[in-house]
PDB file of C-alpha atoms in Angstrom:
ATOM      1  CA  ASN A   1      18.846   5.700   5.131  1.00 65.00           C
ATOM      2  CA  ALA A   2      15.870   7.899   4.153  1.00 77.00           C
ATOM      3  CA  GLY A   3      14.084   5.695   1.570  1.00 94.00           C
ATOM      4  CA  VAL A   4      10.956   7.543   0.399  1.00 97.00           C
ATOM      5  CA  THR A   5      10.383  10.997   1.842  1.00 97.00           C
ATOM      6  CA  GLN A   6       7.090  12.877   1.572  1.00 97.00           C
ATOM      7  CA  THR A   7       6.293  16.480   2.417  1.00 97.00           C
ATOM      8  CA  PRO A   8       4.244  17.877   3.980  1.00 97.00           C
ATOM      9  CA  LYS A   9       3.105  15.319   6.543  1.00 97.00           C
ATOM     10  CA  PHE A  10      -0.067  17.257   7.353  1.00 97.00           C
ATOM     11  CA  GLN A  11      -2.004  19.887   5.429  1.00 97.00           C
ATOM     12  CA  VAL A  12      -5.375  21.586   5.773  1.00 97.00           C
ATOM     13  CA  LEU A  13      -6.838  23.297   2.720  1.00 97.00           C
ATOM     14  CA  LYS A  14     -10.006  25.169   1.920  1.00 97.00           C
ATOM     15  CA  THR A  15     -12.132  24.051  -1.010  1.00 97.00           C
ATOM     16  CA  GLY A  16     -10.709  25.467  -4.224  1.00 97.00           C
ATOM     17  CA  GLN A  17      -7.163  25.960  -2.969  1.00 97.00           C
ATOM     18  CA  SER A  18      -4.260  24.284  -4.710  1.00 96.00           C
ATOM     19  CA  MET A  19      -1.245  22.498  -3.335  1.00 97.00           C
ATOM     20  CA  THR A  20       1.560  20.152  -4.285  1.00 98.00           C
ATOM     21  CA  LEU A  21       2.663  17.051  -2.410  1.00 98.00           C
ATOM     22  CA  GLN A  22       6.348  16.340  -2.800  1.00 98.00           C
ATOM     23  CA  CYS A  23       7.994  12.940  -2.894  1.00 98.00           C
ATOM     24  CA  ALA A  24      11.643  11.976  -3.202  1.00 97.00           C
ATOM     25  CA  GLN A  25      13.384   8.598  -3.094  1.00 97.00           C
ATOM     26  CA  ASP A  26      17.081   7.881  -2.673  1.00 96.00           C
ATOM     27  CA  MET A  27      17.090   4.219  -3.779  1.00 94.00           C
ATOM     28  CA  ASN A  28      17.681   4.910  -7.484  1.00 94.00           C
ATOM     29  CA  HIS A  29      14.323   3.349  -8.346  1.00 93.00           C
ATOM     30  CA  ASN A  30      12.848   3.749 -11.800  1.00 92.00           C
ATOM     31  CA  SER A  31       9.166   3.547 -10.874  1.00 92.00           C
ATOM     32  CA  MET A  32       7.241   5.845  -8.568  1.00 94.00           C
ATOM     33  CA  TYR A  33       3.603   5.895  -7.515  1.00 95.00           C
ATOM     34  CA  TRP A  34       0.991   7.987  -5.753  1.00 98.00           C
ATOM     35  CA  TYR A  35      -1.765   6.231  -3.799  1.00 98.00           C
ATOM     36  CA  ARG A  36      -4.576   7.444  -1.626  1.00 98.00           C
ATOM     37  CA  GLN A  37      -5.906   5.590   1.406  1.00 97.00           C
ATOM     38  CA  ASP A  38      -9.427   6.150   2.659  1.00 96.00           C
ATOM     39  CA  PRO A  39     -11.225   4.503   5.606  1.00 91.00           C
ATOM     40  CA  GLY A  40     -12.773   1.172   4.682  1.00 87.00           C
ATOM     41  CA  MET A  41     -11.063   1.073   1.286  1.00 90.00           C
ATOM     42  CA  GLY A  42      -7.875  -0.429  -0.016  1.00 90.00           C
ATOM     43  CA  LEU A  43      -5.128   1.825  -1.318  1.00 95.00           C
ATOM     44  CA  ARG A  44      -6.002   3.177  -4.731  1.00 96.00           C
ATOM     45  CA  LEU A  45      -3.530   4.228  -7.393  1.00 96.00           C
ATOM     46  CA  ILE A  46      -3.810   7.843  -8.531  1.00 97.00           C
ATOM     47  CA  TYR A  47      -0.875   8.181 -10.949  1.00 97.00           C
ATOM     48  CA  TYR A  48       2.369   6.423 -11.581  1.00 95.00           C
ATOM     49  CA  SER A  49       5.628   6.955 -13.393  1.00 95.00           C
ATOM     50  CA  ALA A  50       7.290   3.837 -14.792  1.00 90.00           C
ATOM     51  CA  SER A  51      10.474   5.729 -15.555  1.00 90.00           C
ATOM     52  CA  GLU A  52      11.866   9.228 -15.668  1.00 90.00           C
ATOM     53  CA  GLY A  53       9.998  11.272 -18.234  1.00 89.00           C
ATOM     54  CA  THR A  54       6.810   9.170 -18.260  1.00 93.00           C
ATOM     55  CA  THR A  55       3.584   9.384 -16.260  1.00 96.00           C
ATOM     56  CA  ASP A  56       0.327   7.454 -16.514  1.00 95.00           C
ATOM     57  CA  LYS A  57      -3.094   7.527 -14.924  1.00 96.00           C
ATOM     58  CA  GLY A  58      -4.102   5.022 -12.302  1.00 94.00           C
ATOM     59  CA  GLU A  59      -7.554   4.151 -10.992  1.00 93.00           C
ATOM     60  CA  VAL A  60      -8.552   7.557  -9.578  1.00 96.00           C
ATOM     61  CA  PRO A  61      -6.697  10.331 -11.452  1.00 97.00           C
ATOM     62  CA  ASN A  62      -9.473  12.930 -11.655  1.00 96.00           C
ATOM     63  CA  GLY A  63      -8.617  16.173  -9.882  1.00 96.00           C
ATOM     64  CA  TYR A  64      -4.877  15.441  -9.769  1.00 98.00           C
ATOM     65  CA  ASN A  65      -1.807  16.112 -11.855  1.00 97.00           C
ATOM     66  CA  VAL A  66       1.717  14.778 -11.470  1.00 98.00           C
ATOM     67  CA  SER A  67       5.229  15.693 -12.478  1.00 97.00           C
ATOM     68  CA  ARG A  68       8.230  13.381 -12.595  1.00 96.00           C
ATOM     69  CA  LEU A  69      10.798  16.075 -12.059  1.00 89.00           C
ATOM     70  CA  ASN A  70      13.799  13.734 -12.291  1.00 95.00           C
ATOM     71  CA  LYS A  71      14.576  10.158 -11.319  1.00 95.00           C
ATOM     72  CA  ARG A  72      14.359  10.981  -7.608  1.00 96.00           C
ATOM     73  CA  GLU A  73      11.287  13.202  -7.411  1.00 97.00           C
ATOM     74  CA  PHE A  74       7.608  12.704  -8.199  1.00 98.00           C
ATOM     75  CA  SER A  75       5.100  15.367  -7.185  1.00 98.00           C
ATOM     76  CA  LEU A  76       1.302  15.286  -6.957  1.00 98.00           C
ATOM     77  CA  ARG A  77      -0.681  18.463  -7.496  1.00 98.00           C
ATOM     78  CA  LEU A  78      -4.250  19.285  -6.556  1.00 97.00           C
ATOM     79  CA  GLU A  79      -5.292  22.232  -8.712  1.00 93.00           C
ATOM     80  CA  SER A  80      -8.621  22.953  -7.001  1.00 96.00           C
ATOM     81  CA  ALA A  81      -9.053  20.915  -3.849  1.00 96.00           C
ATOM     82  CA  ALA A  82     -12.420  19.354  -3.015  1.00 97.00           C
ATOM     83  CA  PRO A  83     -13.631  17.770   0.247  1.00 97.00           C
ATOM     84  CA  SER A  84     -13.663  14.389  -1.542  1.00 97.00           C
ATOM     85  CA  GLN A  85      -9.880  14.660  -1.749  1.00 97.00           C
ATOM     86  CA  THR A  86      -9.554  14.509   2.028  1.00 98.00           C
ATOM     87  CA  SER A  87      -7.381  11.439   2.430  1.00 98.00           C
ATOM     88  CA  VAL A  88      -3.981  10.083   3.327  1.00 98.00           C
ATOM     89  CA  TYR A  89      -1.645  10.134   0.356  1.00 98.00           C
ATOM     90  CA  PHE A  90       1.247   7.724  -0.002  1.00 98.00           C
ATOM     91  CA  CYS A  91       4.128   7.922  -2.394  1.00 98.00           C
ATOM     92  CA  ALA A  92       5.904   4.675  -3.230  1.00 96.00           C
ATOM     93  CA  SER A  93       8.792   3.557  -5.372  1.00 95.00           C
ATOM     94  CA  SER A  94       9.984   0.301  -6.886  1.00 91.00           C
ATOM     95  CA  SER A  95      13.074  -0.803  -8.770  1.00 86.00           C
ATOM     96  CA  GLN A  96      11.271  -3.132 -11.177  1.00 77.00           C
ATOM     97  CA  GLY A  97       7.718  -1.864 -11.278  1.00 67.00           C
ATOM     98  CA  ALA A  98       5.088  -2.417  -8.598  1.00 63.00           C
ATOM     99  CA  GLY A  99       3.937  -5.707 -10.064  1.00 66.00           C
ATOM    100  CA  THR A 100       7.192  -7.581  -9.884  1.00 69.00           C
ATOM    101  CA  GLY A 101       9.370  -5.574  -7.538  1.00 77.00           C
ATOM    102  CA  GLU A 102       8.938  -4.678  -3.914  1.00 85.00           C
ATOM    103  CA  LEU A 103       7.115  -1.424  -3.189  1.00 91.00           C
ATOM    104  CA  PHE A 104       8.636   0.983  -0.697  1.00 94.00           C
ATOM    105  CA  PHE A 105       6.223   3.517   0.794  1.00 97.00           C
ATOM    106  CA  GLY A 106       6.706   6.909   2.330  1.00 97.00           C
ATOM    107  CA  GLU A 107       5.206   7.842   5.676  1.00 97.00           C
ATOM    108  CA  GLY A 108       2.144   9.494   4.163  1.00 97.00           C
ATOM    109  CA  SER A 109       0.719  12.989   3.796  1.00 97.00           C
ATOM    110  CA  ARG A 110      -2.536  13.621   5.622  1.00 97.00           C
ATOM    111  CA  LEU A 111      -4.680  16.108   3.741  1.00 97.00           C
ATOM    112  CA  THR A 112      -7.925  17.648   4.969  1.00 97.00           C
ATOM    113  CA  VAL A 113     -10.033  19.767   2.640  1.00 97.00           C
ATOM    114  CA  LEU A 114     -12.645  21.906   4.363  1.00 96.00           C
TER     115      LEU A 114
ATOM    116  CA  LYS B   1     -14.613  -8.655 -10.563  1.00 70.00           C
ATOM    117  CA  ASN B   2     -11.050  -8.462  -9.250  1.00 74.00           C
ATOM    118  CA  GLN B   3     -11.321  -8.223  -5.498  1.00 92.00           C
ATOM    119  CA  VAL B   4      -9.314  -8.917  -2.376  1.00 96.00           C
ATOM    120  CA  GLU B   5     -11.277  -9.639   0.797  1.00 96.00           C
ATOM    121  CA  GLN B   6      -9.682  -9.839   4.223  1.00 97.00           C
ATOM    122  CA  SER B   7     -11.010 -11.239   7.464  1.00 96.00           C
ATOM    123  CA  PRO B   8     -11.473 -10.512  10.205  1.00 97.00           C
ATOM    124  CA  GLN B   9     -11.721  -6.727   9.950  1.00 96.00           C
ATOM    125  CA  SER B  10     -10.237  -6.417  13.403  1.00 97.00           C
ATOM    126  CA  LEU B  11      -8.750  -8.746  15.973  1.00 97.00           C
ATOM    127  CA  ILE B  12      -7.671  -8.408  19.595  1.00 98.00           C
ATOM    128  CA  ILE B  13      -5.276 -10.910  21.135  1.00 97.00           C
ATOM    129  CA  LEU B  14      -3.097 -11.174  24.223  1.00 97.00           C
ATOM    130  CA  GLU B  15       0.652 -10.873  24.010  1.00 97.00           C
ATOM    131  CA  GLY B  16       2.315 -14.213  23.408  1.00 97.00           C
ATOM    132  CA  LYS B  17      -0.673 -15.762  21.624  1.00 97.00           C
ATOM    133  CA  ASN B  18      -0.739 -16.842  17.987  1.00 98.00           C
ATOM    134  CA  CYS B  19      -3.188 -15.573  15.398  1.00 97.00           C
ATOM    135  CA  THR B  20      -4.089 -16.108  11.750  1.00 98.00           C
ATOM    136  CA  LEU B  21      -5.344 -13.515   9.299  1.00 98.00           C
ATOM    137  CA  GLN B  22      -7.184 -14.503   6.136  1.00 98.00           C
ATOM    138  CA  CYS B  23      -7.162 -13.180   2.580  1.00 98.00           C
ATOM    139  CA  ASN B  24      -9.461 -14.403  -0.209  1.00 97.00           C
ATOM    140  CA  TYR B  25      -9.131 -13.066  -3.718  1.00 96.00           C
ATOM    141  CA  THR B  26     -10.874 -13.275  -7.050  1.00 95.00           C
ATOM    142  CA  VAL B  27      -8.114 -11.571  -9.025  1.00 90.00           C
ATOM    143  CA  SER B  28      -7.425 -13.286 -12.311  1.00 88.00           C
ATOM    144  CA  PRO B  29      -5.067 -14.005 -13.873  1.00 90.00           C
ATOM    145  CA  PHE B  30      -2.974 -14.254 -10.721  1.00 90.00           C
ATOM    146  CA  SER B  31       0.677 -13.220 -10.539  1.00 89.00           C
ATOM    147  CA  ASN B  32       1.723 -12.727  -6.949  1.00 92.00           C
ATOM    148  CA  LEU B  33       0.377 -11.988  -3.493  1.00 95.00           C
ATOM    149  CA  ARG B  34       1.923  -9.714  -0.877  1.00 95.00           C
ATOM    150  CA  TRP B  35       1.375  -9.032   2.768  1.00 97.00           C
ATOM    151  CA  TYR B  36       2.155  -5.606   4.166  1.00 97.00           C
ATOM    152  CA  LYS B  37       2.278  -4.360   7.741  1.00 98.00           C
ATOM    153  CA  GLN B  38       1.113  -0.814   8.369  1.00 97.00           C
ATOM    154  CA  ASP B  39       1.716   0.745  11.761  1.00 97.00           C
ATOM    155  CA  THR B  40      -0.676   3.524  12.770  1.00 95.00           C
ATOM    156  CA  GLY B  41       0.325   6.765  11.075  1.00 93.00           C
ATOM    157  CA  ARG B  42       3.019   5.114   8.966  1.00 95.00           C
ATOM    158  CA  GLY B  43       3.354   3.753   5.457  1.00 96.00           C
ATOM    159  CA  PRO B  44       2.945   0.040   4.626  1.00 97.00           C
ATOM    160  CA  VAL B  45       6.030  -2.149   4.885  1.00 96.00           C
ATOM    161  CA  SER B  46       6.399  -5.380   2.926  1.00 94.00           C
ATOM    162  CA  LEU B  47       6.396  -8.655   4.877  1.00 95.00           C
ATOM    163  CA  THR B  48       6.327 -11.237   2.063  1.00 93.00           C
ATOM    164  CA  ILE B  49       5.789 -11.631  -1.665  1.00 92.00           C
ATOM    165  CA  MET B  50       4.514 -15.026  -2.842  1.00 93.00           C
ATOM    166  CA  THR B  51       4.299 -16.281  -6.393  1.00 90.00           C
ATOM    167  CA  PHE B  52       2.039 -18.966  -7.826  1.00 85.00           C
ATOM    168  CA  SER B  53       4.461 -21.791  -7.040  1.00 88.00           C
ATOM    169  CA  GLU B  54       5.100 -20.873  -3.407  1.00 90.00           C
ATOM    170  CA  ASN B  55       2.883 -22.433  -0.735  1.00 92.00           C
ATOM    171  CA  THR B  56       4.589 -21.126   2.381  1.00 96.00           C
ATOM    172  CA  LYS B  57       6.953 -18.294   3.127  1.00 95.00           C
ATOM    173  CA  SER B  58       8.281 -17.122   6.468  1.00 95.00           C
ATOM    174  CA  ASN B  59       9.691 -13.857   7.717  1.00 94.00           C
ATOM    175  CA  GLY B  60      10.658 -14.249  11.348  1.00 95.00           C
ATOM    176  CA  ARG B  61       7.480 -14.823  13.375  1.00 97.00           C
ATOM    177  CA  TYR B  62       5.321 -14.191  10.292  1.00 97.00           C
ATOM    178  CA  THR B  63       4.387 -17.134   8.066  1.00 97.00           C
ATOM    179  CA  ALA B  64       2.303 -16.652   4.947  1.00 97.00           C
ATOM    180  CA  THR B  65       0.565 -19.464   3.099  1.00 97.00           C
ATOM    181  CA  LEU B  66      -0.927 -19.458  -0.367  1.00 97.00           C
ATOM    182  CA  ASP B  67      -3.398 -21.832  -1.981  1.00 95.00           C
ATOM    183  CA  ALA B  68      -3.686 -20.671  -5.575  1.00 91.00           C
ATOM    184  CA  ASP B  69      -6.332 -23.287  -6.342  1.00 92.00           C
ATOM    185  CA  THR B  70      -8.784 -21.976  -3.757  1.00 94.00           C
ATOM    186  CA  LYS B  71      -7.463 -18.419  -4.087  1.00 95.00           C
ATOM    187  CA  GLN B  72      -6.794 -18.091  -0.390  1.00 96.00           C
ATOM    188  CA  SER B  73      -3.866 -16.849   1.651  1.00 97.00           C
ATOM    189  CA  SER B  74      -3.254 -16.613   5.355  1.00 98.00           C
ATOM    190  CA  LEU B  75      -0.772 -14.776   7.535  1.00 98.00           C
ATOM    191  CA  HIS B  76       0.107 -16.543  10.771  1.00 98.00           C
ATOM    192  CA  ILE B  77       1.764 -14.596  13.567  1.00 98.00           C
ATOM    193  CA  THR B  78       3.514 -16.667  16.202  1.00 98.00           C
ATOM    194  CA  ALA B  79       4.091 -15.579  19.806  1.00 97.00           C
ATOM    195  CA  SER B  80       2.635 -12.123  19.236  1.00 97.00           C
ATOM    196  CA  GLN B  81       4.332  -9.024  20.600  1.00 97.00           C
ATOM    197  CA  LEU B  82       2.976  -5.581  21.387  1.00 97.00           C
ATOM    198  CA  SER B  83       4.820  -4.279  18.337  1.00 97.00           C
ATOM    199  CA  ASP B  84       2.675  -6.525  16.121  1.00 98.00           C
ATOM    200  CA  SER B  85      -0.234  -4.130  16.718  1.00 98.00           C
ATOM    201  CA  ALA B  86      -0.870  -2.778  13.236  1.00 98.00           C
ATOM    202  CA  SER B  87      -2.998  -3.190  10.143  1.00 97.00           C
ATOM    203  CA  TYR B  88      -2.072  -6.063   7.849  1.00 98.00           C
ATOM    204  CA  ILE B  89      -2.855  -5.592   4.186  1.00 98.00           C
ATOM    205  CA  CYS B  90      -3.132  -8.304   1.544  1.00 97.00           C
ATOM    206  CA  VAL B  91      -2.306  -7.245  -2.027  1.00 95.00           C
ATOM    207  CA  VAL B  92      -2.686  -9.256  -5.229  1.00 94.00           C
ATOM    208  CA  ARG B  93      -1.143  -8.506  -8.594  1.00 91.00           C
ATOM    209  CA  ARG B  94      -2.827  -9.352 -11.878  1.00 88.00           C
ATOM    210  CA  ALA B  95      -0.558 -11.279 -14.227  1.00 86.00           C
ATOM    211  CA  ASP B  96      -1.607  -9.351 -17.330  1.00 85.00           C
ATOM    212  CA  THR B  97      -0.967  -5.861 -15.935  1.00 81.00           C
ATOM    213  CA  ASP B  98       1.273  -4.148 -13.435  1.00 73.00           C
ATOM    214  CA  LYS B  99      -1.815  -3.415 -11.349  1.00 81.00           C
ATOM    215  CA  LEU B 100      -1.945  -4.178  -7.637  1.00 90.00           C
ATOM    216  CA  ILE B 101      -5.288  -4.731  -5.927  1.00 93.00           C
ATOM    217  CA  PHE B 102      -5.285  -3.924  -2.222  1.00 95.00           C
ATOM    218  CA  GLY B 103      -7.458  -5.420   0.474  1.00 96.00           C
ATOM    219  CA  THR B 104      -8.890  -3.183   3.179  1.00 96.00           C
ATOM    220  CA  GLY B 105      -6.718  -4.745   5.856  1.00 97.00           C
ATOM    221  CA  THR B 106      -7.101  -6.464   9.211  1.00 97.00           C
ATOM    222  CA  ARG B 107      -6.456  -4.311  12.239  1.00 97.00           C
ATOM    223  CA  LEU B 108      -4.638  -6.330  14.915  1.00 98.00           C
ATOM    224  CA  GLN B 109      -4.322  -5.141  18.489  1.00 98.00           C
ATOM    225  CA  VAL B 110      -2.049  -6.994  20.895  1.00 98.00           C
ATOM    226  CA  PHE B 111      -2.599  -6.311  24.591  1.00 97.00           C
ATOM    227  CA  PRO B 112      -0.263  -7.200  27.481  1.00 96.00           C
TER     228      PRO B 112
END
Protein backbone atom coordinates (compact mmCIF):
# COMPACT_ATOMS: atom_id res chain seq x y z
CA ASN A 1 0.00 0.00 0.00
CA ALA A 2 2.52 2.62 -1.21
CA GLY A 3 0.29 5.71 -1.63
CA VAL A 4 2.49 8.61 -2.77
CA THR A 5 6.16 7.85 -3.32
CA GLN A 6 8.84 10.52 -3.71
CA THR A 7 12.45 10.17 -4.77
CA PRO A 8 15.05 11.06 -3.74
CA LYS A 9 14.48 11.51 -0.01
CA PHE A 10 17.63 13.61 0.41
CA GLN A 11 19.70 15.62 -2.06
CA VAL A 12 22.52 18.14 -1.83
CA LEU A 13 23.17 20.37 -4.83
CA LYS A 14 25.57 23.15 -5.66
CA THR A 15 24.21 26.47 -6.87
CA GLY A 16 23.45 26.27 -10.57
CA GLN A 17 23.04 22.50 -10.74
CA SER A 18 19.82 20.97 -11.98
CA MET A 19 17.79 18.07 -10.69
CA THR A 20 14.39 16.44 -10.91
CA LEU A 21 12.24 15.28 -8.01
CA GLN A 22 10.08 12.31 -8.89
CA CYS A 23 6.63 11.56 -7.56
CA ALA A 24 4.32 8.63 -8.22
CA GLN A 25 0.93 7.70 -6.76
CA ASP A 26 -0.88 4.38 -6.98
CA MET A 27 -4.36 5.55 -5.90
CA ASN A 28 -5.61 6.43 -9.40
CA HIS A 29 -5.98 10.08 -8.39
CA ASN A 30 -6.57 12.74 -11.00
CA SER A 31 -4.93 15.67 -9.20
CA MET A 32 -1.33 15.97 -8.09
CA TYR A 33 0.55 18.76 -6.34
CA TRP A 34 4.02 19.93 -5.39
CA TYR A 35 4.46 21.91 -2.16
CA ARG A 36 7.46 23.27 -0.35
CA GLN A 37 7.75 23.55 3.42
CA ASP A 38 10.08 26.05 5.03
CA PRO A 39 10.68 26.75 8.74
CA GLY A 40 8.15 29.16 10.19
CA MET A 41 5.96 29.07 7.08
CA GLY A 42 2.96 27.07 6.03
CA LEU A 43 3.20 24.73 3.06
CA ARG A 44 3.18 26.66 -0.18
CA LEU A 45 1.96 25.37 -3.52
CA ILE A 46 4.54 25.38 -6.30
CA TYR A 47 2.66 23.71 -9.18
CA TYR A 48 -0.29 21.44 -9.57
CA SER A 49 -1.87 19.19 -12.15
CA ALA A 50 -5.66 18.91 -12.02
CA SER A 51 -5.65 16.03 -14.47
CA GLU A 52 -3.36 14.15 -16.80
CA GLY A 53 -2.07 16.48 -19.48
CA THR A 54 -2.59 19.73 -17.55
CA THR A 55 -0.33 21.72 -15.23
CA ASP A 56 -0.78 25.10 -13.56
CA LYS A 57 1.27 27.46 -11.45
CA GLY A 58 0.72 27.76 -7.74
CA GLU A 59 1.88 30.45 -5.33
CA VAL A 60 5.66 30.08 -5.77
CA PRO A 61 6.42 28.67 -9.25
CA ASN A 62 9.52 30.71 -10.10
CA GLY A 63 12.61 28.58 -10.64
CA TYR A 64 10.64 25.36 -11.12
CA ASN A 65 9.13 23.36 -13.94
CA VAL A 66 6.85 20.33 -13.82
CA SER A 67 5.83 17.45 -16.02
CA ARG A 68 2.75 15.29 -15.64
CA LEU A 69 4.20 12.26 -17.32
CA ASN A 70 1.04 10.15 -17.01
CA LYS A 71 -1.77 9.76 -14.51
CA ARG A 72 0.58 8.24 -11.92
CA GLU A 73 3.65 10.46 -12.17
CA PHE A 74 4.31 14.15 -11.59
CA SER A 75 7.88 15.43 -11.56
CA LEU A 76 9.36 18.73 -10.36
CA ARG A 77 12.49 20.09 -12.00
CA LEU A 78 14.93 22.71 -10.77
CA GLU A 79 16.81 23.95 -13.82
CA SER A 80 19.41 26.06 -11.98
CA ALA A 81 19.25 25.53 -8.25
CA ALA A 82 19.61 28.48 -5.87
CA PRO A 83 20.17 28.51 -2.09
CA SER A 84 16.65 29.95 -1.70
CA GLN A 85 15.34 26.62 -2.98
CA THR A 86 16.71 24.79 0.05
CA SER A 87 13.54 23.29 1.47
CA VAL A 88 11.52 20.17 2.05
CA TYR A 89 9.40 19.32 -0.96
CA PHE A 90 6.17 17.37 -0.69
CA CYS A 91 4.21 15.77 -3.46
CA ALA A 92 0.51 15.17 -2.84
CA SER A 93 -2.42 13.71 -4.69
CA SER A 94 -6.19 13.92 -4.46
CA SER A 95 -9.08 12.18 -6.17
CA GLN A 96 -11.34 15.23 -6.38
CA GLY A 97 -8.99 18.18 -6.24
CA ALA A 98 -7.29 19.51 -3.11
CA GLY A 99 -10.17 21.79 -2.22
CA THR A 100 -12.87 19.19 -1.90
CA GLY A 101 -11.05 15.89 -1.66
CA GLU A 102 -8.60 14.59 0.87
CA LEU A 103 -4.93 15.27 0.17
CA PHE A 104 -2.47 12.41 0.48
CA PHE A 105 1.16 13.44 0.93
CA GLY A 106 4.42 11.71 0.22
CA GLU A 107 7.19 11.47 2.78
CA GLY A 108 9.06 14.49 1.46
CA SER A 109 12.31 15.23 -0.35
CA ARG A 110 14.85 17.24 1.61
CA LEU A 111 16.90 19.44 -0.69
CA THR A 112 19.92 21.51 0.30
CA VAL A 113 21.46 23.93 -2.17
CA LEU A 114 24.95 25.12 -1.27
CA LYS B 1 -5.74 39.05 3.73
CA ASN B 2 -6.37 35.30 3.76
CA GLN B 3 -4.47 33.94 6.71
CA VAL B 4 -4.46 31.00 9.08
CA GLU B 5 -2.95 31.56 12.52
CA GLN B 6 -2.25 28.76 14.96
CA SER B 7 -1.50 28.87 18.66
CA PRO B 8 0.44 28.00 20.58
CA GLN B 9 3.53 27.58 18.40
CA SER B 10 4.70 24.77 20.63
CA LEU B 11 3.32 22.84 23.56
CA ILE B 12 4.74 20.31 26.01
CA ILE B 13 2.44 18.03 27.98
CA LEU B 14 2.71 14.86 30.04
CA GLU B 15 1.44 11.56 28.75
CA GLY B 16 -2.19 10.99 29.64
CA LYS B 17 -3.08 14.69 29.81
CA ASN B 18 -5.50 16.47 27.49
CA CYS B 19 -4.64 19.47 25.35
CA THR B 20 -6.29 21.89 22.95
CA LEU B 21 -4.74 23.52 19.90
CA GLN B 22 -6.20 26.66 18.37
CA CYS B 23 -6.65 27.86 14.80
CA ASN B 24 -7.97 31.30 13.81
CA TYR B 25 -8.51 32.20 10.19
CA THR B 26 -9.44 35.18 8.07
CA VAL B 27 -9.94 33.21 4.86
CA SER B 28 -13.02 34.30 2.97
CA PRO B 29 -15.17 33.00 1.50
CA PHE B 30 -14.82 29.88 3.63
CA SER B 31 -15.29 26.36 2.28
CA ASN B 32 -13.75 23.84 4.63
CA LEU B 33 -11.15 23.45 7.35
CA ARG B 34 -8.75 20.55 7.83
CA TRP B 35 -6.43 19.39 10.52
CA TYR B 36 -3.32 17.44 9.60
CA LYS B 37 -0.81 15.60 11.76
CA GLN B 38 2.81 15.68 10.66
CA ASP B 39 5.31 13.43 12.38
CA THR B 40 8.93 14.59 12.31
CA GLY B 41 10.48 13.77 8.95
CA ARG B 42 7.19 12.58 7.45
CA GLY B 43 4.45 14.01 5.28
CA PRO B 44 1.20 15.44 6.72
CA VAL B 45 -1.65 13.02 7.32
CA SER B 46 -5.28 14.14 7.39
CA LEU B 47 -7.13 13.98 10.72
CA THR B 48 -10.42 15.71 9.88
CA ILE B 49 -12.14 17.82 7.23
CA MET B 50 -14.94 20.10 8.45
CA THR B 51 -17.40 22.01 6.33
CA PHE B 52 -19.36 25.14 7.20
CA SER B 53 -22.26 23.22 8.74
CA GLU B 54 -20.19 20.96 10.99
CA ASN B 55 -19.48 22.13 14.55
CA THR B 56 -17.73 19.06 15.90
CA LYS B 57 -15.99 16.10 14.37
CA SER B 58 -14.10 13.30 16.08
CA ASN B 59 -11.43 10.89 14.96
CA GLY B 60 -10.56 8.60 17.84
CA ARG B 61 -8.95 10.69 20.59
CA TYR B 62 -8.93 13.76 18.33
CA THR B 63 -11.94 16.10 18.37
CA ALA B 64 -12.09 19.15 16.14
CA THR B 65 -14.52 22.01 16.62
CA LEU B 66 -15.43 24.77 14.22
CA ASP B 67 -17.13 28.11 14.83
CA ALA B 68 -17.61 29.63 11.40
CA ASP B 69 -19.07 32.81 12.87
CA THR B 70 -15.96 33.66 14.87
CA LYS B 71 -13.69 31.92 12.35
CA GLN B 72 -12.09 29.73 14.97
CA SER B 73 -11.31 26.04 15.18
CA SER B 74 -9.77 23.91 17.87
CA LEU B 75 -8.27 20.44 17.99
CA HIS B 76 -8.67 18.66 21.32
CA ILE B 77 -6.51 15.64 22.09
CA THR B 78 -7.74 13.40 24.87
CA ALA B 79 -5.53 11.18 27.03
CA SER B 80 -2.38 12.03 25.08
CA GLN B 81 0.09 9.35 24.07
CA LEU B 82 3.77 9.55 23.19
CA SER B 83 2.82 8.93 19.57
CA ASP B 84 0.85 12.19 19.55
CA SER B 85 4.18 14.06 19.49
CA ALA B 86 4.04 15.81 16.13
CA SER B 87 3.19 19.06 14.42
CA TYR B 88 -0.50 19.75 13.89
CA ILE B 89 -1.39 21.88 10.89
CA CYS B 90 -4.64 23.75 10.31
CA VAL B 91 -5.61 24.30 6.66
CA VAL B 92 -8.49 26.36 5.27
CA ARG B 93 -9.90 26.24 1.77
CA ARG B 94 -11.36 29.27 0.02
CA ALA B 95 -14.81 28.60 -1.41
CA ASP B 96 -14.16 30.45 -4.67
CA THR B 97 -10.95 28.62 -5.59
CA ASP B 98 -9.33 25.25 -5.08
CA LYS B 99 -6.65 26.98 -3.01
CA LEU B 100 -5.64 25.71 0.41
CA ILE B 101 -4.09 28.07 2.94
CA PHE B 102 -1.84 26.37 5.48
CA GLY B 103 -1.08 27.48 9.00
CA THR B 104 2.45 27.19 10.34
CA GLY B 105 1.49 24.45 12.77
CA THR B 106 1.67 23.73 16.48
CA ARG B 107 4.48 21.48 17.59
CA LEU B 108 3.28 19.15 20.36
CA GLN B 109 5.67 17.15 22.50
CA VAL B 110 4.31 14.50 24.85
CA PHE B 111 6.67 13.31 27.59
CA PRO B 112 6.28 10.21 29.79
